[in-house]
Every structure is written in C-alpha cells, then in structure tokens.
mmCIF file of C-alpha atoms in Angstrom:
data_model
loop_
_atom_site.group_PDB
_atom_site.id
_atom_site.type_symbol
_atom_site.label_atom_id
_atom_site.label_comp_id
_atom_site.label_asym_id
_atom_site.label_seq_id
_atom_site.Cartn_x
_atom_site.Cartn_y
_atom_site.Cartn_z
ATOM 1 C CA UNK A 12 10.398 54.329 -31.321
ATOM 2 C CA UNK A 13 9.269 50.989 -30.966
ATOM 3 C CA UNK A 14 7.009 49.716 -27.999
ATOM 4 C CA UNK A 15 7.814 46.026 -27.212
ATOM 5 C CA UNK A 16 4.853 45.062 -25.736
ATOM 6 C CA UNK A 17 4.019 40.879 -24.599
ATOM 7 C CA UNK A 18 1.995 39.254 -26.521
ATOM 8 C CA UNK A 19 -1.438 37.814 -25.204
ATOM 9 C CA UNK A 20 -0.718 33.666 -25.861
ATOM 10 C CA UNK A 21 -2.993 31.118 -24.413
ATOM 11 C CA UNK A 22 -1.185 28.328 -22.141
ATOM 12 C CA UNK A 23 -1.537 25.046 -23.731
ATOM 13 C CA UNK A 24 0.606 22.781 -22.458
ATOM 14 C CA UNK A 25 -0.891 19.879 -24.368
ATOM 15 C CA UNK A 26 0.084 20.880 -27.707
ATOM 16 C CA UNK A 27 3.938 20.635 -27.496
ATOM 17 C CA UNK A 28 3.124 16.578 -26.626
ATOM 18 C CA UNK A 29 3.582 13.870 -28.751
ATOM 19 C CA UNK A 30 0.651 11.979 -29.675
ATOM 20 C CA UNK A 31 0.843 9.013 -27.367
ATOM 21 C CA UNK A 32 -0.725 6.169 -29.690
ATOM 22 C CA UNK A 33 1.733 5.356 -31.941
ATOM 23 C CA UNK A 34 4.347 4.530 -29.437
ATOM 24 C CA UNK A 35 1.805 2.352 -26.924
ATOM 25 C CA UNK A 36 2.120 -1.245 -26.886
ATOM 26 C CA UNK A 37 0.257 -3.751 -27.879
ATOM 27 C CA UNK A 38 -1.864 -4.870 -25.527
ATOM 28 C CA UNK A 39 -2.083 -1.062 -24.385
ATOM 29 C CA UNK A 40 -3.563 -0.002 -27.789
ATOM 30 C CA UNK A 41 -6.139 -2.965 -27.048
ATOM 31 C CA UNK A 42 -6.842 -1.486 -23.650
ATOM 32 C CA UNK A 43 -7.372 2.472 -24.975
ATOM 33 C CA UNK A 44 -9.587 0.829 -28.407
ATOM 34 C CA UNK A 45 -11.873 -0.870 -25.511
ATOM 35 C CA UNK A 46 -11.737 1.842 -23.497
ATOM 36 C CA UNK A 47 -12.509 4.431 -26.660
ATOM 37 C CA UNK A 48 -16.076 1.609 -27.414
ATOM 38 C CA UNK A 49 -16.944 1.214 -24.222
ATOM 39 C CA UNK A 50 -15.923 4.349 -21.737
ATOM 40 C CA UNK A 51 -14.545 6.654 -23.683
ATOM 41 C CA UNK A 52 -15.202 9.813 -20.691
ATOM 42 C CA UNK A 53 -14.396 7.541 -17.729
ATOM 43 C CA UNK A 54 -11.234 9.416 -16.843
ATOM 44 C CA UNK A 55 -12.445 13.209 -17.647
ATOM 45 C CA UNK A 56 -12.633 14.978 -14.821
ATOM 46 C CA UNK A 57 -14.774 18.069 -16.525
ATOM 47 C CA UNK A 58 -17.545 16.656 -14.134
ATOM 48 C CA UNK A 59 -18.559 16.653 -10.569
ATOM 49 C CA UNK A 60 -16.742 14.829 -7.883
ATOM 50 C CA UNK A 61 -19.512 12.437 -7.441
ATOM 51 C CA UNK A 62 -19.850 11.463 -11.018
ATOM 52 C CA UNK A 63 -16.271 11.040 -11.964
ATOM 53 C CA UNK A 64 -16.760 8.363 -9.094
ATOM 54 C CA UNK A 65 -19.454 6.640 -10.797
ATOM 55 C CA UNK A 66 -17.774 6.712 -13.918
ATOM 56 C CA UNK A 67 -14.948 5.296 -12.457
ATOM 57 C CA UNK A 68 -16.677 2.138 -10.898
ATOM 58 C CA UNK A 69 -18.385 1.337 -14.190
ATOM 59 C CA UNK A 70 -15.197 1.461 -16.257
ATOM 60 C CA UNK A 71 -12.938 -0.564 -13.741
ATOM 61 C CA UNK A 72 -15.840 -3.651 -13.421
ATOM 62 C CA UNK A 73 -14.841 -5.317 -16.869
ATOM 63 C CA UNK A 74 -10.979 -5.341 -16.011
ATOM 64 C CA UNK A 75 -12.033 -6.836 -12.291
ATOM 65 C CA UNK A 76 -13.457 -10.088 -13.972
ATOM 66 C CA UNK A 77 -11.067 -13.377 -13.433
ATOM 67 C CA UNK A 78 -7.927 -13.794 -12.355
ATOM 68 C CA UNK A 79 -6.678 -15.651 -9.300
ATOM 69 C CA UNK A 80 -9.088 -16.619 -6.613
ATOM 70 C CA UNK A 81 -8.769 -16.687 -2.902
ATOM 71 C CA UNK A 82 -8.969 -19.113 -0.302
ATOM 72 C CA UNK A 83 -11.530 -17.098 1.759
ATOM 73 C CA UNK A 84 -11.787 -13.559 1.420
ATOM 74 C CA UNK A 85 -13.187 -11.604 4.860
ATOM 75 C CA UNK A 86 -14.625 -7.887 4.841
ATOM 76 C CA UNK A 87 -14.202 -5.664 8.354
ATOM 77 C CA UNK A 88 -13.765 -2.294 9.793
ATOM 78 C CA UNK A 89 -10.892 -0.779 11.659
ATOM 79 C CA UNK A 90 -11.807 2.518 13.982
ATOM 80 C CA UNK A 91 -10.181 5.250 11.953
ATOM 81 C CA UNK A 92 -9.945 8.949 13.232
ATOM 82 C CA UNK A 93 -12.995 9.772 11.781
ATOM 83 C CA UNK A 94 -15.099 6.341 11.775
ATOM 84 C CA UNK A 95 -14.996 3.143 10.766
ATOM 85 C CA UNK A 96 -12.683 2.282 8.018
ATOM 86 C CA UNK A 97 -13.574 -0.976 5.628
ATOM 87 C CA UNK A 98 -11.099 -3.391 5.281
ATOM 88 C CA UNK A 99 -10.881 -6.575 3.081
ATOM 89 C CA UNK A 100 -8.753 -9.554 3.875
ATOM 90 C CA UNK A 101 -7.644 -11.890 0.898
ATOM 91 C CA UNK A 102 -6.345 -15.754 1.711
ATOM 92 C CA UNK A 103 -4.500 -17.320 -0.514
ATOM 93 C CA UNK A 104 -5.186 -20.500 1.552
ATOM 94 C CA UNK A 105 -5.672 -21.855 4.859
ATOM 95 C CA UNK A 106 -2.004 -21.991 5.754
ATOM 96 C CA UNK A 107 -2.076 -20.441 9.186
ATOM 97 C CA UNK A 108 0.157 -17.805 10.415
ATOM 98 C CA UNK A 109 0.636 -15.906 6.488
ATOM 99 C CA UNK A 110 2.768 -12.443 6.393
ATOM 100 C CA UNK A 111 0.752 -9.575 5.401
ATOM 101 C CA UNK A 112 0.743 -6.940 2.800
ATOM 102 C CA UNK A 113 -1.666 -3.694 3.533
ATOM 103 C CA UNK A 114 -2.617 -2.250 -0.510
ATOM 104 C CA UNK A 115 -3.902 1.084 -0.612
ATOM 105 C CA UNK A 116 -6.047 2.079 -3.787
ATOM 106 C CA UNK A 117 -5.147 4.626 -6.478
ATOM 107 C CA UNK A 118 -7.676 6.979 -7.847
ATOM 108 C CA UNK A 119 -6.227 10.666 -6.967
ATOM 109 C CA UNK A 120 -7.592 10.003 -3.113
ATOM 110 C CA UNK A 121 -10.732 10.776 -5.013
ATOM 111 C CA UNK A 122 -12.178 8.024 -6.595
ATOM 112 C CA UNK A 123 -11.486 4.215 -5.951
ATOM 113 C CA UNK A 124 -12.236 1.395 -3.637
ATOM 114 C CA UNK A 125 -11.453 -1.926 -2.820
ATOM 115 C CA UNK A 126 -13.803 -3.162 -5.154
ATOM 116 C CA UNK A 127 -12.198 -1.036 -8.141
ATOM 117 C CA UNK A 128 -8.706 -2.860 -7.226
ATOM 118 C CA UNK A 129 -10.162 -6.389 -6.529
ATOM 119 C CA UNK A 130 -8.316 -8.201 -8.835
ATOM 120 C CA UNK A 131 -4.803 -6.720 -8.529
ATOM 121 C CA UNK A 132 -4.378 -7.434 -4.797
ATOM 122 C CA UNK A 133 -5.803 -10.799 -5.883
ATOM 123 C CA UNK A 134 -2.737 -10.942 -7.959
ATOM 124 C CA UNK A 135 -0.427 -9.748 -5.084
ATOM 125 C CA UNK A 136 -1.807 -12.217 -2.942
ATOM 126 C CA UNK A 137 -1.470 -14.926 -5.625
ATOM 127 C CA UNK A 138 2.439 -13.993 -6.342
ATOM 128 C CA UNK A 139 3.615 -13.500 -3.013
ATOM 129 C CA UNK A 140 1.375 -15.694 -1.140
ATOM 130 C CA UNK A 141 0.886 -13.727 1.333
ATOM 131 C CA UNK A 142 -2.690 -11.867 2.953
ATOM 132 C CA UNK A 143 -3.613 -9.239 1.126
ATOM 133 C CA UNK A 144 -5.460 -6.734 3.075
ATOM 134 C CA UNK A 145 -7.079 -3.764 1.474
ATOM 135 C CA UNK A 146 -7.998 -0.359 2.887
ATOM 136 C CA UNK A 147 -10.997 1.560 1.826
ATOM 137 C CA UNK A 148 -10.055 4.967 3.313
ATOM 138 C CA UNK A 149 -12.415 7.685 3.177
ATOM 139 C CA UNK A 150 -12.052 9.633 -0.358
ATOM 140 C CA UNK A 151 -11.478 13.468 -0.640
ATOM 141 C CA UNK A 152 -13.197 15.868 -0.964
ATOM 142 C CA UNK A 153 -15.128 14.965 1.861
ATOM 143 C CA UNK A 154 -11.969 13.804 3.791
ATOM 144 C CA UNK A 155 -9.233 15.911 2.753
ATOM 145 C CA UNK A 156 -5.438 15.669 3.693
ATOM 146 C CA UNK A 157 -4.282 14.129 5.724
ATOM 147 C CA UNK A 158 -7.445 11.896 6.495
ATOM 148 C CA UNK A 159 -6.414 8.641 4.498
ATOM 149 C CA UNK A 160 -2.874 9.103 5.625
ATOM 150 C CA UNK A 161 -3.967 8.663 9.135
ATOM 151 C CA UNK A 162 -6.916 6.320 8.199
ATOM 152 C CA UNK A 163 -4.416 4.264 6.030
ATOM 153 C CA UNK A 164 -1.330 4.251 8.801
ATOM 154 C CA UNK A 165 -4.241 3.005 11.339
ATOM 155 C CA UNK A 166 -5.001 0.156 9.731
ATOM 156 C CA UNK A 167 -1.379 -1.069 9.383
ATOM 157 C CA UNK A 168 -1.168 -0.703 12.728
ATOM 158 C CA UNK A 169 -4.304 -2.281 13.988
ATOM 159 C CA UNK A 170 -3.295 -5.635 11.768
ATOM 160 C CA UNK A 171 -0.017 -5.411 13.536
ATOM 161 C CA UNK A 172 -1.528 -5.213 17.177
ATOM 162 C CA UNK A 173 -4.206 -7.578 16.308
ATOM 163 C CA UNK A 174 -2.580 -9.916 13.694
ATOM 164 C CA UNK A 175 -3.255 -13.521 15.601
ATOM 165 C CA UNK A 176 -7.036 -12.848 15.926
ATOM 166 C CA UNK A 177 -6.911 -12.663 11.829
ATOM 167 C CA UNK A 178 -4.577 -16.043 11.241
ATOM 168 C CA UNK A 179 -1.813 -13.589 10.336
ATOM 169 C CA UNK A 180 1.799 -12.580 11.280
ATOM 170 C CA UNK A 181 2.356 -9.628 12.949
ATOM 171 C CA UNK A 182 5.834 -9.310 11.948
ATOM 172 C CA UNK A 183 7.050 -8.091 8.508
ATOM 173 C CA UNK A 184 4.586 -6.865 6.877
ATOM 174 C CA UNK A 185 4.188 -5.384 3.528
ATOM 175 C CA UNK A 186 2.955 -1.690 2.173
ATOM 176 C CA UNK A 187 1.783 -1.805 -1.455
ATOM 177 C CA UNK A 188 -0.117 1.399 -3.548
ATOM 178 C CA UNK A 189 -0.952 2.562 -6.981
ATOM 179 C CA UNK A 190 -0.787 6.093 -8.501
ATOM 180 C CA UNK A 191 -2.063 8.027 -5.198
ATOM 181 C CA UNK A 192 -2.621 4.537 -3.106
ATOM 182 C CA UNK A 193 1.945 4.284 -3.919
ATOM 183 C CA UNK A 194 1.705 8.083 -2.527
ATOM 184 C CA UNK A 195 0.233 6.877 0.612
ATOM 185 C CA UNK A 196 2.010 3.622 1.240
ATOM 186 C CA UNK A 197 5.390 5.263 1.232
ATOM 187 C CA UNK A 198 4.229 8.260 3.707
ATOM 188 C CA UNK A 199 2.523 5.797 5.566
ATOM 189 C CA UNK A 200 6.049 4.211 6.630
ATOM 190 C CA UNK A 201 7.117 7.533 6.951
ATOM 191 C CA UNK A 202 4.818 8.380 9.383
ATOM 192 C CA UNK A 203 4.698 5.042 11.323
ATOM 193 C CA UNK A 204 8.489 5.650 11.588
ATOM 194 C CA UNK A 205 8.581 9.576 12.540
ATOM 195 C CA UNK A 206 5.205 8.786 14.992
ATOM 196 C CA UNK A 207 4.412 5.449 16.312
ATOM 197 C CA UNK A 208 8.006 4.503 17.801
ATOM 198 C CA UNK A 209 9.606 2.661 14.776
ATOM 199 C CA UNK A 210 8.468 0.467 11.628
ATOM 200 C CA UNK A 211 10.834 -2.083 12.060
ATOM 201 C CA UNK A 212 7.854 -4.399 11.228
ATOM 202 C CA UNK A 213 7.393 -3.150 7.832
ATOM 203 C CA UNK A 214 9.846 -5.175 5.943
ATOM 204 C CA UNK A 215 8.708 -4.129 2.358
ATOM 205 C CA UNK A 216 7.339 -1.620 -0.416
ATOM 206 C CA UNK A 217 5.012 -2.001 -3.121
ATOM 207 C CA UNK A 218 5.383 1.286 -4.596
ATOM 208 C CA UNK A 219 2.870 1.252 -8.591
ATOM 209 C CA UNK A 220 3.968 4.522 -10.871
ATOM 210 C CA UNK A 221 2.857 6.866 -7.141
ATOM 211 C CA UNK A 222 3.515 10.327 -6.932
ATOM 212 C CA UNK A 223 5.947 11.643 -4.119
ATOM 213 C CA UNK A 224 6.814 14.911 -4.591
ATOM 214 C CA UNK A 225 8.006 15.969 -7.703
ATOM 215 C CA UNK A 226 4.755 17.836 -9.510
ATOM 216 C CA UNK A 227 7.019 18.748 -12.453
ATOM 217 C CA UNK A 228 9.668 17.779 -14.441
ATOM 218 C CA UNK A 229 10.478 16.431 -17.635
ATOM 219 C CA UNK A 230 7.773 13.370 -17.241
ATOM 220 C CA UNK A 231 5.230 15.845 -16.577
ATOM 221 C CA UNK A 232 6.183 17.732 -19.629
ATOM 222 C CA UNK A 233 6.522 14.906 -22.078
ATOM 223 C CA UNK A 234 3.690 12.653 -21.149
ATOM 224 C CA UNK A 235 0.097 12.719 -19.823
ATOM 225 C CA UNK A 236 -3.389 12.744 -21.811
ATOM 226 C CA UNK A 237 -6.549 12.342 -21.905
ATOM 227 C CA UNK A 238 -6.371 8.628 -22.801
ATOM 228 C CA UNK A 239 -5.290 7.539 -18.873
ATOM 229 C CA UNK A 240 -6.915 11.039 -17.185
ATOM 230 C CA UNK A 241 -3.595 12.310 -16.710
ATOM 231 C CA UNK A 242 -3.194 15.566 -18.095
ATOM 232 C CA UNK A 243 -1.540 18.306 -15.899
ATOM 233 C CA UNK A 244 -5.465 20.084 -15.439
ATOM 234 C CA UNK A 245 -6.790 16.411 -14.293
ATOM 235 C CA UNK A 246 -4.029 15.720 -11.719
ATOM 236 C CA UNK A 247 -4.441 19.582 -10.468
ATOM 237 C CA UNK A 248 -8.280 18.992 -10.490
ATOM 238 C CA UNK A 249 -7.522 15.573 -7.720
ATOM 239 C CA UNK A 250 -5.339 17.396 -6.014
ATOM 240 C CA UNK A 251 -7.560 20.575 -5.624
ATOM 241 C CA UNK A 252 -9.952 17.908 -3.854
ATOM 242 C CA UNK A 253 -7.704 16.586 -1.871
ATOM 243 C CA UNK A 254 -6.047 19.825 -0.176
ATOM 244 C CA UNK A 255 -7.762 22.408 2.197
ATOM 245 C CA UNK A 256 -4.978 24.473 0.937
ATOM 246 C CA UNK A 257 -3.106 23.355 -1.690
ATOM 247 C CA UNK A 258 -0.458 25.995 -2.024
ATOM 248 C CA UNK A 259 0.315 24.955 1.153
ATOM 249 C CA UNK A 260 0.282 21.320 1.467
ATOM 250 C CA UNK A 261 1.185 20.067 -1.581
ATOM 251 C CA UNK A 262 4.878 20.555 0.261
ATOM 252 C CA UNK A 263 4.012 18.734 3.260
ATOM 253 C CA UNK A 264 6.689 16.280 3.705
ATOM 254 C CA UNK A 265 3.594 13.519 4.698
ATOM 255 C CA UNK A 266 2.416 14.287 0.579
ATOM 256 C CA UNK A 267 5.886 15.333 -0.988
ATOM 257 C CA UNK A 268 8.442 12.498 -0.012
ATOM 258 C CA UNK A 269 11.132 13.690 -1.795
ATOM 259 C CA UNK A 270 10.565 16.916 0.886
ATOM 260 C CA UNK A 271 11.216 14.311 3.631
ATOM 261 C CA UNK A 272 13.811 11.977 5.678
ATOM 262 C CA UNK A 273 14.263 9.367 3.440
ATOM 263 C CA UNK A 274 17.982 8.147 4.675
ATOM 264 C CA UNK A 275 16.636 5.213 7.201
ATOM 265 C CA UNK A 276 13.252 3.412 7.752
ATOM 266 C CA UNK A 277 12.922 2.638 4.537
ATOM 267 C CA UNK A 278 12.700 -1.112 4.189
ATOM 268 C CA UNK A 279 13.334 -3.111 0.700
ATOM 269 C CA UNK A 280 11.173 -1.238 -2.283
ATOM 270 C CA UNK A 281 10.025 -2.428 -5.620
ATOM 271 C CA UNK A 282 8.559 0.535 -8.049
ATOM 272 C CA UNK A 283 6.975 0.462 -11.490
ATOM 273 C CA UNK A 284 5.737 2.523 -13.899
ATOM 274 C CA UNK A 285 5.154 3.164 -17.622
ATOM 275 C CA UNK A 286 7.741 5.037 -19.834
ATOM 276 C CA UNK A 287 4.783 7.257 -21.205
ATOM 277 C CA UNK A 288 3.540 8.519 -17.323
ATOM 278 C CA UNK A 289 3.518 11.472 -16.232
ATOM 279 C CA UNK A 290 4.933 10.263 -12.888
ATOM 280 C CA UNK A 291 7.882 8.423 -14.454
ATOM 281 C CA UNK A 292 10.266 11.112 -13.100
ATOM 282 C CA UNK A 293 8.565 10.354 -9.811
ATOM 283 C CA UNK A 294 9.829 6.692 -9.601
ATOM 284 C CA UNK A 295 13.108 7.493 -11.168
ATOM 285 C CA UNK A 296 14.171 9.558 -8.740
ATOM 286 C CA UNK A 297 12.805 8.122 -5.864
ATOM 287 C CA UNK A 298 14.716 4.932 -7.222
ATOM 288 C CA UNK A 299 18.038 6.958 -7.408
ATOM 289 C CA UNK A 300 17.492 8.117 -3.900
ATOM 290 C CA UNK A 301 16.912 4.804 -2.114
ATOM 291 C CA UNK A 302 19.947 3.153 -4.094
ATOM 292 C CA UNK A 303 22.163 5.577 -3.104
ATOM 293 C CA UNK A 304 21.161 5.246 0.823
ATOM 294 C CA UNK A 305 21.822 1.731 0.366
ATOM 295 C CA UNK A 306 17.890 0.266 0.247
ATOM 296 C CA UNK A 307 17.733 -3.126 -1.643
ATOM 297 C CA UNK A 308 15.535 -1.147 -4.726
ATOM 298 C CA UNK A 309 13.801 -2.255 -8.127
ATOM 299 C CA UNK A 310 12.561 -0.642 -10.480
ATOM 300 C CA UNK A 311 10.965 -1.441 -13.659
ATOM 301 C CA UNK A 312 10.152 1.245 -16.209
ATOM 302 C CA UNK A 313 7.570 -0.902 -18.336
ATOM 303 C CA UNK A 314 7.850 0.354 -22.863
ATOM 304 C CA UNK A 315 4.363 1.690 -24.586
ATOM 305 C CA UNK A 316 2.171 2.094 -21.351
ATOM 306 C CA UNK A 317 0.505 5.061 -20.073
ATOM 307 C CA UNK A 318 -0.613 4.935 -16.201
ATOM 308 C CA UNK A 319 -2.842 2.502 -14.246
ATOM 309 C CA UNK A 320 -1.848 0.243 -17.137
ATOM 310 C CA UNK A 321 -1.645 -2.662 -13.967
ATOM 311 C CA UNK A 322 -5.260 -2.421 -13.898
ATOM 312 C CA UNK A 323 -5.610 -4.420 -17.435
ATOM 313 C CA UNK A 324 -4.308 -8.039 -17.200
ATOM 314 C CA UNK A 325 -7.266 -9.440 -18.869
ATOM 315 C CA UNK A 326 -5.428 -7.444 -21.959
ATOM 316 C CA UNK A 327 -2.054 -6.734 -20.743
ATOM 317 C CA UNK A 328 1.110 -8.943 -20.105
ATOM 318 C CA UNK A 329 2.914 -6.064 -19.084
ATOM 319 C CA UNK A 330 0.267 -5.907 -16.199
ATOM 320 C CA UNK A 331 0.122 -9.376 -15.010
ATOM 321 C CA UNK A 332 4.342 -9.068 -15.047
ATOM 322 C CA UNK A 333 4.564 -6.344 -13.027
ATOM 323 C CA UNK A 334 1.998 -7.551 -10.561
ATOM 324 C CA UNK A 335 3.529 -11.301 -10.377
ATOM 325 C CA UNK A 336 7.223 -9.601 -10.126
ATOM 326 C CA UNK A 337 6.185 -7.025 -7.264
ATOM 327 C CA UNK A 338 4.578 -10.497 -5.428
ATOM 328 C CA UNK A 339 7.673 -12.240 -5.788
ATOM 329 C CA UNK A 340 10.040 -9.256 -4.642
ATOM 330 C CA UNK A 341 7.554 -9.370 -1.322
ATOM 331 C CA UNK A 342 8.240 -12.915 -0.989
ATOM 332 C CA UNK A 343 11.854 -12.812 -1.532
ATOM 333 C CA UNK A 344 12.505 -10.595 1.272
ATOM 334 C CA UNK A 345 10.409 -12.824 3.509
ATOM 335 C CA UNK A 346 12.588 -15.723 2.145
ATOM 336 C CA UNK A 347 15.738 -13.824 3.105
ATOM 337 C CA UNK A 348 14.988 -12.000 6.661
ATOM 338 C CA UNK A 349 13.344 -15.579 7.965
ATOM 339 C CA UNK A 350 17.011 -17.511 6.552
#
C-alpha cells in the first residue's frame, strides 16, 4: 500500500508575487533607479538595529532637500514617561494664533526622526497652513510598545494645555502619520479618547498608507518587496523590535485598530496609500469602517507606487499631490467647524 507522506517544501512567499517594476509609475521607476545608484541596501533589514538606522538617515537626506520653507521653525522637549521627548515646531508665518497639526514619523517605530520627515511636514504645513509640530519619540528596540504611544499622546496633549505660550490654538488640532507614524496617530486619538476625558479637540486625521490591524490579507499577499523594505520578513523583523511579546501584543487594541472602538471619537480622516502596498488592505478597510459610522472620510489609493512613495516629491507628483490634498482636507475642516 501506498504511504502518503508531506512533502518537505520551503516557504517562499515571495515567489508567487508579481514583479513590481513594470507596473510602477513614472516618477516611481525614477525614485527605485536612484535609489538602485545610490542606496541600493537602505531598506534591508538583514542588519543590526543600529545600522538599518544609519542607513536610513543617509538615504532619506537627498529627498529632504527643497521644498517649502517656514516662517520660523523652533526645536523643544516635552517630559515624556520616560524623558524628554524632542519636538519641532514649523511656522508657516507669523500669523498669530495658527491651528495645529501633531505628525508622527514612519519608520517601523524603529528607524526615523524628525529630520528624516523634514520636508513632508514642511509640505503639510505649507498646504494647510497650519503649525506643524513633529514628535521625535523614542525608537524601539530600546523603547518598546507602548512607549511612543504614550510619548506621542503626551505631546498632543502638552500643545493642547500649553498652546498660547507657542502662538498656537489649542482647539482643533490635527493628528497626521506615515506607515507606523499613521499607526500611532490613529491610536493616539484612541487613547486620548478612552484615557484623558475626551478628544473633542482633535478635529482631524492625517492617516499616510499606516498599518492598523490587519497583518494579512490580500495586500499582504500581492504586494511588498525588497524595493520599499516591505516584504512580509522586513515588517515581522520591525515589529519583532517593537514588541516585548509579540504574540501577544500585536492584538492590543492600542496597535491593532481594527481590534478596537472605532464607532465615535473619530474626527474627519483623510488616508492614502499606493495600489502596490502591502498595507493597502489596511486603508481600505479602515476607510469602509469610518464611512459606514458616518465619519466625513477620504481616501486616495494612488496607481504604480509602492510605500513611503510621499517621501519623494523632488521626483514624484503623486507625492507632492497627496501631501498638498491631505493639507487642504486639514484646512477644510477648519474652514467648516469655525463657519
């Protein structure tokens, strides 16, 4: 008689992908053929902690270069749970009395700083014309979960208590993020709701192609490579930095949104994101869930781009749309809850 036995088969999830190139844009072929001369590794995360870092921060200085320019820009620390927190304040003139938007970095709560996002909140600031104020939260592994959740929901907070001794309004203010900075600007109002007595004062989110929850899915299948840093072993390698126990807290409703209350306190919401990320599915859904609560959503699902793609305007229309449409969605609410 037979013996059906199973097979020994290596898991490759990569090889059932398409190849991404042929279907990327324009100006994001430009971006990857730069990328490919100049820092081809910068996303490979077959490295220590500490060098992915500094790879990081030498690939993101070219695509930092020009754009808009502030009025004054002003660096300071907020007391955070375990320290000082650095904080940078853009002006987008001396008009006093601006509404603020708090932007909290991407980069897998691993890498990134505000110096790495310099030039998108820039753009924010130019677009919605509104103070921009960045949040350098202490990066994983050496502050794991939920450090910058806490580090990042004191800072809103402070610039809400303290908002006239910074020329600001401490009424309706913003919450913007990329990639794992989107993760944390959306718990962030979740946790300023479930903790601090309301977040009626948050009248907006800024939500760039973030992960809430999902951590597979069709998205995850179909997309993700080495091009952007997002295969499925890179995002488990950020994650495995980020978590104490990530078995465990990978479902905490404060990481996984989609695991949490999301039926009030969420204010008006813009989301983007590439139709060749991995966290496409991510946005999608969180999209259908907001409309169908009755939150005033947006959501644009940008052709040929992989993720972080809002990091290369000096290349990219696609990026300097998305950033100049997510400004003007900040300052349309304004326009409509001051009428």
């Amino acid at each position: 008689m037979y013996k059906f036995e199973m097979p020994a088969v290596k898991i490759n999830g990569e090889i059932n992908k398409q190849d991404p190139y042929p279907l990327l844009s324009e100006g994001m072929k430009k971006v990857i053929d730069y990328q490919a001369e100049h820092s081809a590794d910068a996303f490979d995360t077959n490295c220590s902690w500490d060098e992915l870092r500094r790879k990081y921060v030498e690939e993101r200085r070219f695509w930092n270069e020009g754009g808009p320019k502030p009025h004054k820009v002003v660096n300071t620390e907020v007391e955070g749970p375990i320290g000082p927190i650095p904080v940078r304040l853009y002006y987008p003139d001396d008009k006093p009395g601006r509404n603020a938007l708090v932007f909290i970095h991407g980069g897998g709560f691993t890498v990134g700083s505000n110096d790495t996002h310099d030039r998108m909140m820039r753009s924010i600031m130019d677009a919605a014309r509104c103070v921009v104020i960045g949040v350098d939260y202490h990066l994983a592994p050496e502050a794991k979960f939920p450090i910058p959740l806490y580090e990042s929901a004191a800072v809103v907070r402070y610039f809400h208590e303290n908002a006239l001794a910074y020329d600001i309004s401490p009424e309706n203010m913003g919450i913007g993020g990329d990639s794992g900075g989107a993760n944390l600007a959306l718990t962030v109002n979740l946790y300023l709701r479930d903790v601090f007595g309301g977040n009626d004062y948050i009248a907006a989110l800024l939500l760039y192609y973030g992960a809430y929850g999902m951590l597979d899915g069709p998205s995850w299948r179909r997309n993700g490579t080495s091009l952007d840093g997002m295969r499925k072993e890179d995002m488990m390698a950020y994650m495995s930095y980020y978590f104490e126990d990530m078995e465990k807290e990978k479902e905490n409703p404060y990481f996984a949104a989609f695991n949490h209350d999301l039926t009030y306190g969420i204010p008006p919401s813009y989301l983007c994101c590439g139709d060749l990320d991995p966290l496409l599915g991510d946005s999608e859904l969180l999209y259908e869930i907001l409309k169908s609560k009755g939150v005033r959503t947006e959501l644009d699902v940008i052709p040929g781009v992989l993720h972080a793609f809002m990091h290369y305007g000096r290349m990219m229309d696609e990026a300097v749309f998305c950033l100049r449409k997510s400004g003007e969605f900040y300052a349309s609410v304004l326009k409509e809850k001051e009428s």
